[in-house]
Coordinates of C-alpha atoms in Angstrom, one line a residue:
X294 CA 5.7 4.0 20.5
X295 CA 7.2 2.1 17.6
X296 CA 5.7 2.7 14.2
X297 CA 6.2 1.1 10.8
X298 CA 5.2 1.9 7.2
X299 CA 4.6 -1.3 5.1
X300 CA 4.2 -0.6 1.5
X301 CA 4.2 -1.8 -2.1
X302 CA 5.4 0.4 -5.0
X303 CA 5.5 -0.5 -8.6
X304 CA 5.9 2.9 -10.3
X305 CA 7.8 4.8 -7.6
X306 CA 5.0 6.7 -5.8
X307 CA 5.2 4.4 -2.8
X308 CA 8.9 4.9 -2.6
X309 CA 8.3 8.7 -2.4
X310 CA 5.9 8.2 0.4
X311 CA 8.3 5.8 2.1
X312 CA 11.1 8.4 2.1
X313 CA 8.6 10.9 3.7
X314 CA 7.6 8.4 6.3
X315 CA 11.2 7.5 7.1
X316 CA 11.9 11.2 7.8
X317 CA 8.9 11.1 10.2
X318 CA 10.5 8.4 12.2
X319 CA 8.8 5.3 10.8
X320 CA 10.5 2.0 10.2
X321 CA 10.1 0.9 6.6
X322 CA 9.2 -2.5 5.2
X323 CA 8.9 -2.7 1.4
X324 CA 6.8 -5.5 -0.1
X325 CA 8.2 -7.2 -3.1
X326 CA 6.0 -9.4 -5.3
X327 CA 7.3 -12.6 -6.9
X328 CA 5.1 -11.8 -9.9
X329 CA 6.8 -9.7 -12.5
X330 CA 4.4 -7.1 -13.8
X331 CA 4.5 -5.7 -17.3
X332 CA 6.5 -2.5 -17.8
X333 CA 4.1 -0.9 -20.3
X334 CA 1.2 1.0 -18.8
X335 CA -1.7 -0.6 -20.7
X336 CA -0.8 -4.3 -20.0
X337 CA 0.1 -3.3 -16.4
X338 CA -3.3 -1.8 -15.9
X339 CA -5.0 -4.8 -17.4
X340 CA -3.1 -7.4 -15.3
X341 CA -3.0 -5.4 -12.1
X342 CA -6.6 -4.3 -12.4
X343 CA -7.8 -7.9 -13.0
X344 CA -5.9 -9.2 -10.0
X345 CA -7.1 -6.4 -7.8
X346 CA -10.7 -6.7 -9.0
X347 CA -10.6 -10.4 -8.1
X348 CA -8.9 -9.8 -4.7
X349 CA -5.9 -11.9 -5.7
X350 CA -3.0 -12.2 -3.4
X351 CA 0.5 -12.1 -4.9
X352 CA 3.2 -14.4 -3.5
X353 CA 5.8 -12.2 -1.9
X354 CA 9.6 -12.3 -1.7
X355 CA 10.8 -12.8 1.9
X356 CA 8.0 -10.9 3.5
X357 CA 8.4 -10.6 7.3
X358 CA 4.8 -10.5 8.8
X359 CA 6.0 -10.0 12.4
X360 CA 4.7 -6.7 13.6
X361 CA 4.5 -7.6 17.2
X362 CA 6.9 -4.9 18.3
X363 CA 4.9 -2.1 16.6
X364 CA 2.1 0.0 18.0
X365 CA 1.3 1.9 14.9
X366 CA 1.1 0.3 11.4
X367 CA 0.6 2.3 8.2
X368 CA 0.0 0.3 5.0
X369 CA 0.7 1.9 1.6
X370 CA -0.7 0.6 -1.6
X371 CA -1.3 1.8 -5.2
X372 CA -4.9 1.8 -6.2
X373 CA -5.6 -0.6 -9.0
X374 CA -9.0 -0.6 -10.6
X375 CA -10.3 1.3 -7.6
X376 CA -9.0 -1.4 -5.3
X377 CA -5.9 -2.3 -3.1
X378 CA -3.1 -3.9 -5.1
X379 CA -2.7 -7.7 -5.0
X380 CA 0.6 -7.6 -3.2
X381 CA -1.0 -5.7 -0.4
X382 CA -4.0 -8.1 -0.4
X383 CA -1.4 -10.7 0.6
X384 CA 0.0 -8.5 3.3
X385 CA -3.5 -7.9 4.7
X386 CA -4.2 -11.6 4.8
X387 CA -0.9 -12.3 6.8
X388 CA -0.8 -9.5 9.3
X389 CA -2.4 -9.6 12.7
X390 CA -3.7 -6.0 13.0
X391 CA -5.6 -6.6 16.3
X392 CA -4.7 -4.2 19.1
X393 CA -2.7 -2.0 16.7
X394 CA -3.3 1.6 15.5
X395 CA -3.8 1.0 11.8
X396 CA -4.1 3.4 8.9
X397 CA -3.7 3.3 5.1
X398 CA -2.1 5.5 2.5
X399 CA -3.2 4.9 -1.0
X400 CA -1.6 6.5 -4.0
X401 CA -3.5 6.8 -7.2
X402 CA -2.9 8.0 -10.7
X403 CA -6.7 8.5 -11.1
X404 CA -9.8 7.8 -9.1
X405 CA -10.6 7.9 -5.5
X406 CA -10.1 4.3 -4.5
X407 CA -13.8 4.1 -3.3
X408 CA -13.8 0.2 -3.3
X409 CA -10.6 0.1 -1.4
X410 CA -11.8 2.7 1.1
X411 CA -15.1 1.0 1.6
X412 CA -13.3 -2.3 2.3
X413 CA -10.9 -1.0 4.8
X414 CA -12.6 2.0 6.4
X415 CA -13.5 0.0 9.6
X416 CA -9.9 -1.0 10.1
X417 CA -8.3 2.5 10.1
X418 CA -8.0 6.0 8.7
X419 CA -7.4 6.3 5.0
X420 CA -5.4 9.0 3.1
X421 CA -5.5 9.1 -0.7
X422 CA -2.7 10.8 -2.6
X423 CA -2.8 11.7 -6.2
X424 CA 0.4 10.8 -7.9
X425 CA 2.8 11.7 -5.1
X426 CA 5.8 11.0 -7.3
X427 CA 4.8 13.9 -9.6
X428 CA 2.9 16.0 -7.0
X429 CA 5.1 16.2 -3.9
X430 CA 2.6 18.6 -2.2
X431 CA 0.3 15.6 -1.9
X432 CA 2.6 14.4 0.9
X433 CA 1.2 17.2 3.1
X434 CA -2.0 15.3 3.4
X435 CA -0.3 12.6 5.5
X436 CA -0.9 12.7 9.2
X437 CA 1.7 11.3 11.5

């Protein structure tokens, strides 16, 4: 059974999860947005939150949407304004997830990602991690 972790990371939490998933035998595919987000936290929260709230879809750099060889897909996203990040909105619009085992790992600095969970709960299981970059024990919540 081939499995892949597809993720976006802006602040490094997704990269920590990616390393963990690689050690669990997952292929890794990092999503890179063409949009350059602000470096400072407040402007980043405003821009990212606005885009996530409006379900905007970032243009991506060389994203390979072919997942035909994989049986299990795990998608990782930061939570922005209680929602999935705009780069992952693009990924979700481009992937054919039918006949795949799908789950999600969300990483959050605060909040529970209730809107993101509500939107995607019918597609697959969801795990929410609180700042895994700072709290490595959060990785123990990941099944797989």
